[in-house]
């Protein structure tokens, strides 16, 4: 079940920043897919799952269509979604700098 939520101005600004970061990461991965494809399978799969979670949550949040309660709501709203996005960005930057 989904629900439309009205967020405060602070929440909208954070959602916009997360959306812009996610869009930048998505474009970066389109231009440099070897950041993930160059990893062994055991390292690639967790990074792909983290990326799906982080980018998906960042793209969904500005629309306000989120589950009402439960673990899905916790995983798609801050702080967990922002933590996942930050971790994904750091891992990609580390991968780019190391190779």
mmCIF file of N, CA, C and O in Angstrom:
data_model
loop_
_atom_site.group_PDB
_atom_site.id
_atom_site.type_symbol
_atom_site.label_atom_id
_atom_site.label_comp_id
_atom_site.label_asym_id
_atom_site.label_seq_id
_atom_site.Cartn_x
_atom_site.Cartn_y
_atom_site.Cartn_z
ATOM 1 N N UNK A 1 0.841 -1.170 0.000
ATOM 2 C CA UNK A 1 0.000 0.000 0.000
ATOM 3 C C UNK A 1 0.890 1.239 0.000
ATOM 4 O O UNK A 1 1.869 1.302 0.711
ATOM 5 N N UNK A 2 0.563 2.220 -0.755
ATOM 6 C CA UNK A 2 1.357 3.435 -0.811
ATOM 7 C C UNK A 2 0.566 4.612 -0.286
ATOM 8 O O UNK A 2 -0.654 4.566 -0.175
ATOM 9 N N UNK A 3 1.298 5.665 -0.007
ATOM 10 C CA UNK A 3 0.663 6.838 0.559
ATOM 11 C C UNK A 3 1.447 8.070 0.130
ATOM 12 O O UNK A 3 2.654 8.048 0.054
ATOM 13 N N UNK A 4 0.760 9.144 -0.152
ATOM 14 C CA UNK A 4 1.423 10.408 -0.471
ATOM 15 C C UNK A 4 1.730 11.113 0.835
ATOM 16 O O UNK A 4 0.899 11.218 1.700
ATOM 17 N N UNK A 5 2.941 11.596 0.943
ATOM 18 C CA UNK A 5 3.349 12.299 2.141
ATOM 19 C C UNK A 5 3.764 13.714 1.803
ATOM 20 O O UNK A 5 4.400 13.930 0.799
ATOM 21 N N UNK A 6 3.435 14.614 2.673
ATOM 22 C CA UNK A 6 3.915 15.987 2.515
ATOM 23 C C UNK A 6 5.114 16.142 3.439
ATOM 24 O O UNK A 6 5.006 15.917 4.633
ATOM 25 N N UNK A 7 6.252 16.525 2.852
ATOM 26 C CA UNK A 7 7.457 16.667 3.649
ATOM 27 C C UNK A 7 7.716 18.130 3.948
ATOM 28 O O UNK A 7 7.257 19.019 3.244
ATOM 29 N N UNK A 8 8.496 18.352 4.993
ATOM 30 C CA UNK A 8 8.903 19.710 5.311
ATOM 31 C C UNK A 8 9.880 20.212 4.252
ATOM 32 O O UNK A 8 10.377 19.460 3.429
ATOM 33 N N UNK A 9 10.149 21.483 4.280
ATOM 34 C CA UNK A 9 11.095 22.062 3.312
ATOM 35 C C UNK A 9 12.462 21.413 3.449
ATOM 36 O O UNK A 9 13.122 21.131 2.468
ATOM 37 N N UNK A 10 12.888 21.163 4.685
ATOM 38 C CA UNK A 10 14.170 20.499 4.908
ATOM 39 C C UNK A 10 14.174 19.113 4.280
ATOM 40 O O UNK A 10 15.129 18.720 3.637
ATOM 41 N N UNK A 11 13.095 18.390 4.426
ATOM 42 C CA UNK A 11 12.997 17.060 3.841
ATOM 43 C C UNK A 11 13.023 17.098 2.323
ATOM 44 O O UNK A 11 13.592 16.230 1.675
ATOM 45 N N UNK A 12 12.406 18.125 1.742
ATOM 46 C CA UNK A 12 12.410 18.267 0.287
ATOM 47 C C UNK A 12 13.803 18.601 -0.225
ATOM 48 O O UNK A 12 14.217 18.117 -1.275
ATOM 49 N N UNK A 13 14.542 19.421 0.507
ATOM 50 C CA UNK A 13 15.907 19.762 0.096
ATOM 51 C C UNK A 13 16.820 18.543 0.158
ATOM 52 O O UNK A 13 17.635 18.325 -0.738
ATOM 53 N N UNK A 14 16.686 17.753 1.207
ATOM 54 C CA UNK A 14 17.489 16.527 1.323
ATOM 55 C C UNK A 14 17.123 15.556 0.213
ATOM 56 O O UNK A 14 18.001 14.930 -0.390
ATOM 57 N N UNK A 15 15.839 15.440 -0.083
ATOM 58 C CA UNK A 15 15.405 14.551 -1.168
ATOM 59 C C UNK A 15 15.952 15.022 -2.509
ATOM 60 O O UNK A 15 16.378 14.199 -3.336
ATOM 61 N N UNK A 16 15.987 16.325 -2.736
ATOM 62 C CA UNK A 16 16.528 16.854 -3.988
ATOM 63 C C UNK A 16 18.031 16.591 -4.093
ATOM 64 O O UNK A 16 18.525 16.187 -5.149
ATOM 65 N N UNK A 17 18.766 16.809 -3.002
ATOM 66 C CA UNK A 17 20.201 16.529 -3.019
ATOM 67 C C UNK A 17 20.480 15.042 -3.251
ATOM 68 O O UNK A 17 21.386 14.684 -4.007
ATOM 69 N N UNK A 18 19.703 14.182 -2.615
ATOM 70 C CA UNK A 18 19.870 12.742 -2.820
ATOM 71 C C UNK A 18 19.552 12.365 -4.262
ATOM 72 O O UNK A 18 20.255 11.553 -4.866
ATOM 73 N N UNK A 19 18.521 12.975 -4.822
ATOM 74 C CA UNK A 19 18.155 12.711 -6.206
ATOM 75 C C UNK A 19 19.263 13.152 -7.162
ATOM 76 O O UNK A 19 19.613 12.431 -8.098
ATOM 77 N N UNK A 20 19.829 14.323 -6.933
ATOM 78 C CA UNK A 20 20.917 14.807 -7.785
ATOM 79 C C UNK A 20 22.161 13.934 -7.670
ATOM 80 O O UNK A 20 22.820 13.635 -8.669
ATOM 81 N N UNK A 21 22.483 13.502 -6.458
ATOM 82 C CA UNK A 21 23.624 12.601 -6.269
ATOM 83 C C UNK A 21 23.375 11.272 -6.966
ATOM 84 O O UNK A 21 24.253 10.740 -7.648
ATOM 85 N N UNK A 22 22.167 10.735 -6.821
ATOM 86 C CA UNK A 22 21.832 9.458 -7.468
ATOM 87 C C UNK A 22 21.885 9.582 -8.982
ATOM 88 O O UNK A 22 22.371 8.678 -9.671
ATOM 89 N N UNK A 23 21.398 10.694 -9.521
ATOM 90 C CA UNK A 23 21.451 10.899 -10.967
ATOM 91 C C UNK A 23 22.890 10.987 -11.445
ATOM 92 O O UNK A 23 23.256 10.412 -12.480
ATOM 93 N N UNK A 24 23.726 11.693 -10.698
ATOM 94 C CA UNK A 24 25.142 11.776 -11.048
ATOM 95 C C UNK A 24 25.828 10.423 -11.014
ATOM 96 O O UNK A 24 26.614 10.083 -11.904
ATOM 97 N N UNK A 25 25.529 9.634 -9.985
ATOM 98 C CA UNK A 25 26.112 8.288 -9.903
ATOM 99 C C UNK A 25 25.629 7.404 -11.046
ATOM 100 O O UNK A 25 26.397 6.611 -11.597
ATOM 101 N N UNK A 26 24.356 7.515 -11.393
ATOM 102 C CA UNK A 26 23.809 6.700 -12.486
ATOM 103 C C UNK A 26 24.485 7.052 -13.808
ATOM 104 O O UNK A 26 24.858 6.157 -14.579
ATOM 105 N N UNK A 27 24.675 8.330 -14.058
ATOM 106 C CA UNK A 27 25.353 8.748 -15.293
ATOM 107 C C UNK A 27 26.807 8.284 -15.270
ATOM 108 O O UNK A 27 27.336 7.796 -16.278
ATOM 109 N N UNK A 28 27.461 8.412 -14.130
ATOM 110 C CA UNK A 28 28.847 7.968 -13.997
ATOM 111 C C UNK A 28 28.973 6.475 -14.294
ATOM 112 O O UNK A 28 29.897 6.037 -14.973
ATOM 113 N N UNK A 29 28.030 5.691 -13.793
ATOM 114 C CA UNK A 29 28.061 4.250 -14.059
ATOM 115 C C UNK A 29 27.761 3.923 -15.515
ATOM 116 O O UNK A 29 28.247 2.930 -16.048
ATOM 117 N N UNK A 30 26.966 4.762 -16.167
ATOM 118 C CA UNK A 30 26.736 4.554 -17.598
ATOM 119 C C UNK A 30 28.009 4.838 -18.401
ATOM 120 O O UNK A 30 28.282 4.171 -19.397
ATOM 121 N N UNK A 31 28.770 5.824 -17.961
ATOM 122 C CA UNK A 31 30.002 6.178 -18.656
ATOM 123 C C UNK A 31 31.170 5.261 -18.291
ATOM 124 O O UNK A 31 32.054 5.032 -19.123
ATOM 125 N N UNK A 32 31.176 4.749 -17.064
ATOM 126 C CA UNK A 32 32.272 3.896 -16.597
ATOM 127 C C UNK A 32 31.735 2.625 -15.936
ATOM 128 O O UNK A 32 31.868 2.422 -14.736
ATOM 129 N N UNK A 33 31.130 1.720 -16.715
ATOM 130 C CA UNK A 33 30.571 0.500 -16.121
ATOM 131 C C UNK A 33 31.634 -0.437 -15.553
ATOM 132 O O UNK A 33 31.317 -1.294 -14.725
ATOM 133 N N UNK A 34 32.886 -0.257 -15.956
ATOM 134 C CA UNK A 34 33.944 -1.134 -15.457
ATOM 135 C C UNK A 34 34.195 -0.949 -13.962
ATOM 136 O O UNK A 34 34.860 -1.777 -13.337
ATOM 137 N N UNK A 35 33.652 0.110 -13.374
ATOM 138 C CA UNK A 35 33.774 0.279 -11.925
ATOM 139 C C UNK A 35 33.134 -0.893 -11.189
ATOM 140 O O UNK A 35 33.591 -1.288 -10.121
ATOM 141 N N UNK A 36 32.077 -1.432 -11.750
ATOM 142 C CA UNK A 36 31.413 -2.582 -11.126
ATOM 143 C C UNK A 36 31.747 -3.875 -11.860
ATOM 144 O O UNK A 36 32.001 -4.893 -11.233
ATOM 145 N N UNK A 37 31.765 -3.836 -13.174
ATOM 146 C CA UNK A 37 31.988 -5.073 -13.931
ATOM 147 C C UNK A 37 33.404 -5.608 -13.771
ATOM 148 O O UNK A 37 33.639 -6.789 -13.998
ATOM 149 N N UNK A 38 34.339 -4.767 -13.363
ATOM 150 C CA UNK A 38 35.711 -5.221 -13.166
ATOM 151 C C UNK A 38 35.933 -5.980 -11.871
ATOM 152 O O UNK A 38 36.999 -6.559 -11.663
ATOM 153 N N UNK A 39 34.947 -5.977 -11.007
ATOM 154 C CA UNK A 39 35.078 -6.672 -9.720
ATOM 155 C C UNK A 39 34.788 -8.164 -9.880
ATOM 156 O O UNK A 39 34.035 -8.559 -10.767
ATOM 157 N N UNK A 40 35.349 -8.986 -8.992
ATOM 158 C CA UNK A 40 34.951 -10.394 -8.991
ATOM 159 C C UNK A 40 33.485 -10.522 -8.565
ATOM 160 O O UNK A 40 32.925 -9.616 -7.934
ATOM 161 N N UNK A 41 32.862 -11.628 -8.919
ATOM 162 C CA UNK A 41 31.434 -11.818 -8.673
ATOM 163 C C UNK A 41 31.059 -11.629 -7.204
ATOM 164 O O UNK A 41 30.026 -11.037 -6.890
ATOM 165 N N UNK A 42 31.914 -12.108 -6.285
ATOM 166 C CA UNK A 42 31.616 -11.986 -4.857
ATOM 167 C C UNK A 42 31.590 -10.533 -4.393
ATOM 168 O O UNK A 42 30.898 -10.187 -3.439
ATOM 169 N N UNK A 43 32.305 -9.647 -5.047
ATOM 170 C CA UNK A 43 32.273 -8.239 -4.706
ATOM 171 C C UNK A 43 31.262 -7.461 -5.520
ATOM 172 O O UNK A 43 30.771 -6.426 -5.097
ATOM 173 N N UNK A 44 30.959 -7.963 -6.703
ATOM 174 C CA UNK A 44 30.052 -7.268 -7.609
ATOM 175 C C UNK A 44 28.593 -7.365 -7.147
ATOM 176 O O UNK A 44 27.865 -6.368 -7.185
ATOM 177 N N UNK A 45 28.151 -8.532 -6.735
ATOM 178 C CA UNK A 45 26.744 -8.711 -6.368
ATOM 179 C C UNK A 45 26.302 -7.844 -5.185
ATOM 180 O O UNK A 45 25.261 -7.194 -5.264
ATOM 181 N N UNK A 46 27.077 -7.802 -4.081
ATOM 182 C CA UNK A 46 26.651 -6.898 -2.995
ATOM 183 C C UNK A 46 26.629 -5.428 -3.419
ATOM 184 O O UNK A 46 25.758 -4.664 -3.001
ATOM 185 N N UNK A 47 27.579 -5.030 -4.274
ATOM 186 C CA UNK A 47 27.609 -3.648 -4.743
ATOM 187 C C UNK A 47 26.407 -3.343 -5.636
ATOM 188 O O UNK A 47 25.827 -2.257 -5.568
ATOM 189 N N UNK A 48 26.002 -4.296 -6.450
ATOM 190 C CA UNK A 48 24.816 -4.114 -7.296
ATOM 191 C C UNK A 48 23.556 -3.988 -6.441
ATOM 192 O O UNK A 48 22.727 -3.110 -6.667
ATOM 193 N N UNK A 49 23.423 -4.845 -5.430
ATOM 194 C CA UNK A 49 22.251 -4.785 -4.543
ATOM 195 C C UNK A 49 22.230 -3.460 -3.789
ATOM 196 O O UNK A 49 21.182 -2.808 -3.680
ATOM 197 N N UNK A 50 23.390 -3.022 -3.278
ATOM 198 C CA UNK A 50 23.468 -1.741 -2.591
ATOM 199 C C UNK A 50 23.110 -0.600 -3.533
ATOM 200 O O UNK A 50 22.396 0.330 -3.162
ATOM 201 N N UNK A 51 23.566 -0.663 -4.776
ATOM 202 C CA UNK A 51 23.259 0.371 -5.761
ATOM 203 C C UNK A 51 21.784 0.422 -6.107
ATOM 204 O O UNK A 51 21.213 1.507 -6.238
ATOM 205 N N UNK A 52 21.165 -0.731 -6.251
ATOM 206 C CA UNK A 52 19.727 -0.763 -6.536
ATOM 207 C C UNK A 52 18.947 -0.135 -5.384
ATOM 208 O O UNK A 52 18.034 0.668 -5.600
ATOM 209 N N UNK A 53 19.327 -0.486 -4.162
ATOM 210 C CA UNK A 53 18.654 0.071 -2.988
ATOM 211 C C UNK A 53 18.879 1.585 -2.915
ATOM 212 O O UNK A 53 17.929 2.362 -2.801
ATOM 213 N N UNK A 54 20.139 2.015 -3.013
ATOM 214 C CA UNK A 54 20.467 3.430 -2.827
ATOM 215 C C UNK A 54 19.879 4.302 -3.937
ATOM 216 O O UNK A 54 19.226 5.316 -3.659
ATOM 217 N N UNK A 55 20.089 3.924 -5.179
ATOM 218 C CA UNK A 55 19.589 4.735 -6.286
ATOM 219 C C UNK A 55 18.067 4.679 -6.374
ATOM 220 O O UNK A 55 17.408 5.688 -6.629
ATOM 221 N N UNK A 56 17.502 3.499 -6.151
ATOM 222 C CA UNK A 56 16.046 3.363 -6.195
ATOM 223 C C UNK A 56 15.355 4.205 -5.141
ATOM 224 O O UNK A 56 14.365 4.895 -5.420
ATOM 225 N N UNK A 57 15.883 4.182 -3.912
ATOM 226 C CA UNK A 57 15.286 4.987 -2.839
ATOM 227 C C UNK A 57 15.418 6.473 -3.142
ATOM 228 O O UNK A 57 14.490 7.254 -2.900
ATOM 229 N N UNK A 58 16.563 6.884 -3.684
ATOM 230 C CA UNK A 58 16.773 8.304 -3.991
ATOM 231 C C UNK A 58 15.844 8.776 -5.111
ATOM 232 O O UNK A 58 15.389 9.917 -5.093
ATOM 233 N N UNK A 59 15.566 7.906 -6.079
ATOM 234 C CA UNK A 59 14.680 8.292 -7.173
ATOM 235 C C UNK A 59 13.208 8.236 -6.756
ATOM 236 O O UNK A 59 12.385 8.980 -7.283
ATOM 237 N N UNK A 60 12.844 7.368 -5.814
ATOM 238 C CA UNK A 60 11.443 7.256 -5.382
ATOM 239 C C UNK A 60 11.023 8.324 -4.388
ATOM 240 O O UNK A 60 9.878 8.786 -4.414
ATOM 241 N N UNK A 61 11.905 8.716 -3.507
ATOM 242 C CA UNK A 61 11.531 9.595 -2.392
ATOM 243 C C UNK A 61 10.920 10.921 -2.828
ATOM 244 O O UNK A 61 9.937 11.370 -2.231
ATOM 245 N N UNK A 62 11.460 11.618 -3.837
ATOM 246 C CA UNK A 62 10.844 12.901 -4.206
ATOM 247 C C UNK A 62 9.389 12.777 -4.671
ATOM 248 O O UNK A 62 8.633 13.737 -4.577
ATOM 249 N N UNK A 63 9.010 11.615 -5.159
ATOM 250 C CA UNK A 63 7.632 11.423 -5.589
ATOM 251 C C UNK A 63 6.690 11.233 -4.408
ATOM 252 O O UNK A 63 5.482 11.369 -4.544
ATOM 253 N N UNK A 64 7.229 10.873 -3.250
ATOM 254 C CA UNK A 64 6.418 10.694 -2.057
ATOM 255 C C UNK A 64 5.619 9.414 -2.033
ATOM 256 O O UNK A 64 4.778 9.234 -1.173
ATOM 257 N N UNK A 65 5.862 8.527 -2.972
ATOM 258 C CA UNK A 65 5.131 7.262 -3.013
ATOM 259 C C UNK A 65 5.990 6.212 -2.314
ATOM 260 O O UNK A 65 6.889 5.641 -2.895
ATOM 261 N N UNK A 66 5.697 6.017 -1.040
ATOM 262 C CA UNK A 66 6.471 5.097 -0.225
ATOM 263 C C UNK A 66 5.527 4.202 0.569
ATOM 264 O O UNK A 66 4.382 4.575 0.827
ATOM 265 N N UNK A 67 5.990 3.037 0.961
ATOM 266 C CA UNK A 67 5.153 2.184 1.807
ATOM 267 C C UNK A 67 4.817 2.900 3.114
ATOM 268 O O UNK A 67 5.592 3.692 3.617
ATOM 269 N N UNK A 68 3.642 2.606 3.650
ATOM 270 C CA UNK A 68 3.194 3.287 4.870
ATOM 271 C C UNK A 68 3.996 2.883 6.090
ATOM 272 O O UNK A 68 4.319 3.694 6.926
ATOM 273 N N UNK A 69 4.284 1.594 6.225
ATOM 274 C CA UNK A 69 4.996 1.113 7.417
ATOM 275 C C UNK A 69 5.714 -0.176 7.067
ATOM 276 O O UNK A 69 5.609 -0.676 5.966
ATOM 277 N N UNK A 70 6.447 -0.646 8.036
ATOM 278 C CA UNK A 70 7.159 -1.895 7.838
ATOM 279 C C UNK A 70 8.601 -1.667 7.413
ATOM 280 O O UNK A 70 9.096 -0.549 7.367
ATOM 281 N N UNK A 71 9.273 -2.760 7.135
ATOM 282 C CA UNK A 71 10.691 -2.687 6.813
ATOM 283 C C UNK A 71 10.944 -1.966 5.496
ATOM 284 O O UNK A 71 11.977 -1.323 5.343
ATOM 285 N N UNK A 72 10.002 -2.039 4.550
ATOM 286 C CA UNK A 72 10.204 -1.327 3.280
ATOM 287 C C UNK A 72 10.255 0.180 3.506
ATOM 288 O O UNK A 72 11.066 0.873 2.893
ATOM 289 N N UNK A 73 9.395 0.680 4.361
ATOM 290 C CA UNK A 73 9.392 2.113 4.667
ATOM 291 C C UNK A 73 10.705 2.513 5.324
ATOM 292 O O UNK A 73 11.287 3.539 4.977
ATOM 293 N N UNK A 74 11.178 1.715 6.269
ATOM 294 C CA UNK A 74 12.436 2.040 6.941
ATOM 295 C C UNK A 74 13.610 2.040 5.965
ATOM 296 O O UNK A 74 14.516 2.852 6.075
ATOM 297 N N UNK A 75 13.606 1.144 5.005
ATOM 298 C CA UNK A 75 14.721 1.045 4.070
ATOM 299 C C UNK A 75 14.686 2.110 2.968
ATOM 300 O O UNK A 75 15.703 2.401 2.363
ATOM 301 N N UNK A 76 13.515 2.693 2.710
ATOM 302 C CA UNK A 76 13.391 3.677 1.640
ATOM 303 C C UNK A 76 13.378 5.122 2.133
ATOM 304 O O UNK A 76 13.313 6.045 1.327
ATOM 305 N N UNK A 77 13.422 5.328 3.434
ATOM 306 C CA UNK A 77 13.414 6.681 3.978
ATOM 307 C C UNK A 77 14.679 6.901 4.810
ATOM 308 O O UNK A 77 15.329 5.949 5.232
ATOM 309 N N UNK A 78 15.037 8.184 5.025
ATOM 310 C CA UNK A 78 16.216 8.465 5.846
ATOM 311 C C UNK A 78 16.034 7.917 7.249
ATOM 312 O O UNK A 78 14.908 7.816 7.720
ATOM 313 N N UNK A 79 17.078 7.573 7.917
ATOM 314 C CA UNK A 79 18.481 7.726 7.578
ATOM 315 C C UNK A 79 19.061 6.579 6.755
ATOM 316 O O UNK A 79 20.128 6.710 6.179
ATOM 317 N N UNK A 80 18.360 5.448 6.694
ATOM 318 C CA UNK A 80 18.951 4.273 6.034
ATOM 319 C C UNK A 80 19.168 4.476 4.540
ATOM 320 O O UNK A 80 20.186 4.060 3.993
ATOM 321 N N UNK A 81 18.257 5.125 3.864
ATOM 322 C CA UNK A 81 18.428 5.320 2.424
ATOM 323 C C UNK A 81 19.582 6.268 2.130
ATOM 324 O O UNK A 81 20.343 6.062 1.179
ATOM 325 N N UNK A 82 19.734 7.304 2.944
ATOM 326 C CA UNK A 82 20.851 8.226 2.756
ATOM 327 C C UNK A 82 22.184 7.570 3.101
ATOM 328 O O UNK A 82 23.195 7.821 2.446
ATOM 329 N N UNK A 83 22.179 6.718 4.103
ATOM 330 C CA UNK A 83 23.389 5.973 4.450
ATOM 331 C C UNK A 83 23.786 5.041 3.306
ATOM 332 O O UNK A 83 24.963 4.955 2.941
ATOM 333 N N UNK A 84 22.821 4.371 2.720
ATOM 334 C CA UNK A 84 23.102 3.480 1.588
ATOM 335 C C UNK A 84 23.634 4.263 0.396
ATOM 336 O O UNK A 84 24.582 3.835 -0.271
ATOM 337 N N UNK A 85 23.061 5.425 0.127
ATOM 338 C CA UNK A 85 23.508 6.251 -0.990
ATOM 339 C C UNK A 85 24.931 6.753 -0.756
ATOM 340 O O UNK A 85 25.778 6.710 -1.663
ATOM 341 N N UNK A 86 25.217 7.213 0.435
ATOM 342 C CA UNK A 86 26.575 7.667 0.760
ATOM 343 C C UNK A 86 27.590 6.552 0.682
ATOM 344 O O UNK A 86 28.693 6.727 0.147
ATOM 345 N N UNK A 87 27.241 5.388 1.202
ATOM 346 C CA UNK A 87 28.144 4.241 1.147
ATOM 347 C C UNK A 87 28.393 3.807 -0.294
ATOM 348 O O UNK A 87 29.534 3.525 -0.683
ATOM 349 N N UNK A 88 27.355 3.792 -1.102
ATOM 350 C CA UNK A 88 27.498 3.416 -2.507
ATOM 351 C C UNK A 88 28.403 4.415 -3.236
ATOM 352 O O UNK A 88 29.280 4.031 -4.000
ATOM 353 N N UNK A 89 28.212 5.699 -2.977
ATOM 354 C CA UNK A 89 29.048 6.725 -3.602
ATOM 355 C C UNK A 89 30.504 6.583 -3.170
ATOM 356 O O UNK A 89 31.422 6.665 -4.003
ATOM 357 N N UNK A 90 30.734 6.343 -1.885
ATOM 358 C CA UNK A 90 32.102 6.170 -1.398
ATOM 359 C C UNK A 90 32.765 4.937 -1.992
ATOM 360 O O UNK A 90 33.950 4.963 -2.358
ATOM 361 N N UNK A 91 32.015 3.842 -2.094
ATOM 362 C CA UNK A 91 32.581 2.633 -2.680
ATOM 363 C C UNK A 91 32.921 2.833 -4.162
ATOM 364 O O UNK A 91 33.967 2.368 -4.626
ATOM 365 N N UNK A 92 32.073 3.532 -4.881
ATOM 366 C CA UNK A 92 32.367 3.805 -6.286
ATOM 367 C C UNK A 92 33.582 4.716 -6.435
ATOM 368 O O UNK A 92 34.434 4.496 -7.294
ATOM 369 N N UNK A 93 33.682 5.748 -5.579
ATOM 370 C CA UNK A 93 34.839 6.630 -5.641
ATOM 371 C C UNK A 93 36.118 5.873 -5.275
ATOM 372 O O UNK A 93 37.159 6.068 -5.903
ATOM 373 N N UNK A 94 36.042 5.020 -4.286
ATOM 374 C CA UNK A 94 37.196 4.198 -3.920
ATOM 375 C C UNK A 94 37.614 3.275 -5.045
ATOM 376 O O UNK A 94 38.813 3.114 -5.313
ATOM 377 N N UNK A 95 36.640 2.688 -5.713
ATOM 378 C CA UNK A 95 36.921 1.802 -6.831
ATOM 379 C C UNK A 95 37.551 2.583 -7.990
ATOM 380 O O UNK A 95 38.483 2.116 -8.644
ATOM 381 N N UNK A 96 37.060 3.790 -8.249
ATOM 382 C CA UNK A 96 37.611 4.616 -9.324
ATOM 383 C C UNK A 96 39.040 5.060 -9.010
ATOM 384 O O UNK A 96 39.888 5.086 -9.911
ATOM 385 N N UNK A 97 39.316 5.395 -7.757
ATOM 386 C CA UNK A 97 40.647 5.847 -7.388
ATOM 387 C C UNK A 97 41.666 4.710 -7.318
ATOM 388 O O UNK A 97 42.844 4.925 -7.566
ATOM 389 N N UNK A 98 41.197 3.516 -6.986
ATOM 390 C CA UNK A 98 42.126 2.380 -6.865
ATOM 391 C C UNK A 98 42.461 1.736 -8.208
ATOM 392 O O UNK A 98 43.432 1.020 -8.313
ATOM 393 N N UNK A 99 41.668 1.958 -9.200
ATOM 394 C CA UNK A 99 41.975 1.286 -10.464
ATOM 395 C C UNK A 99 41.589 2.057 -11.588
ATOM 396 O O UNK A 99 41.588 2.370 -12.604
#
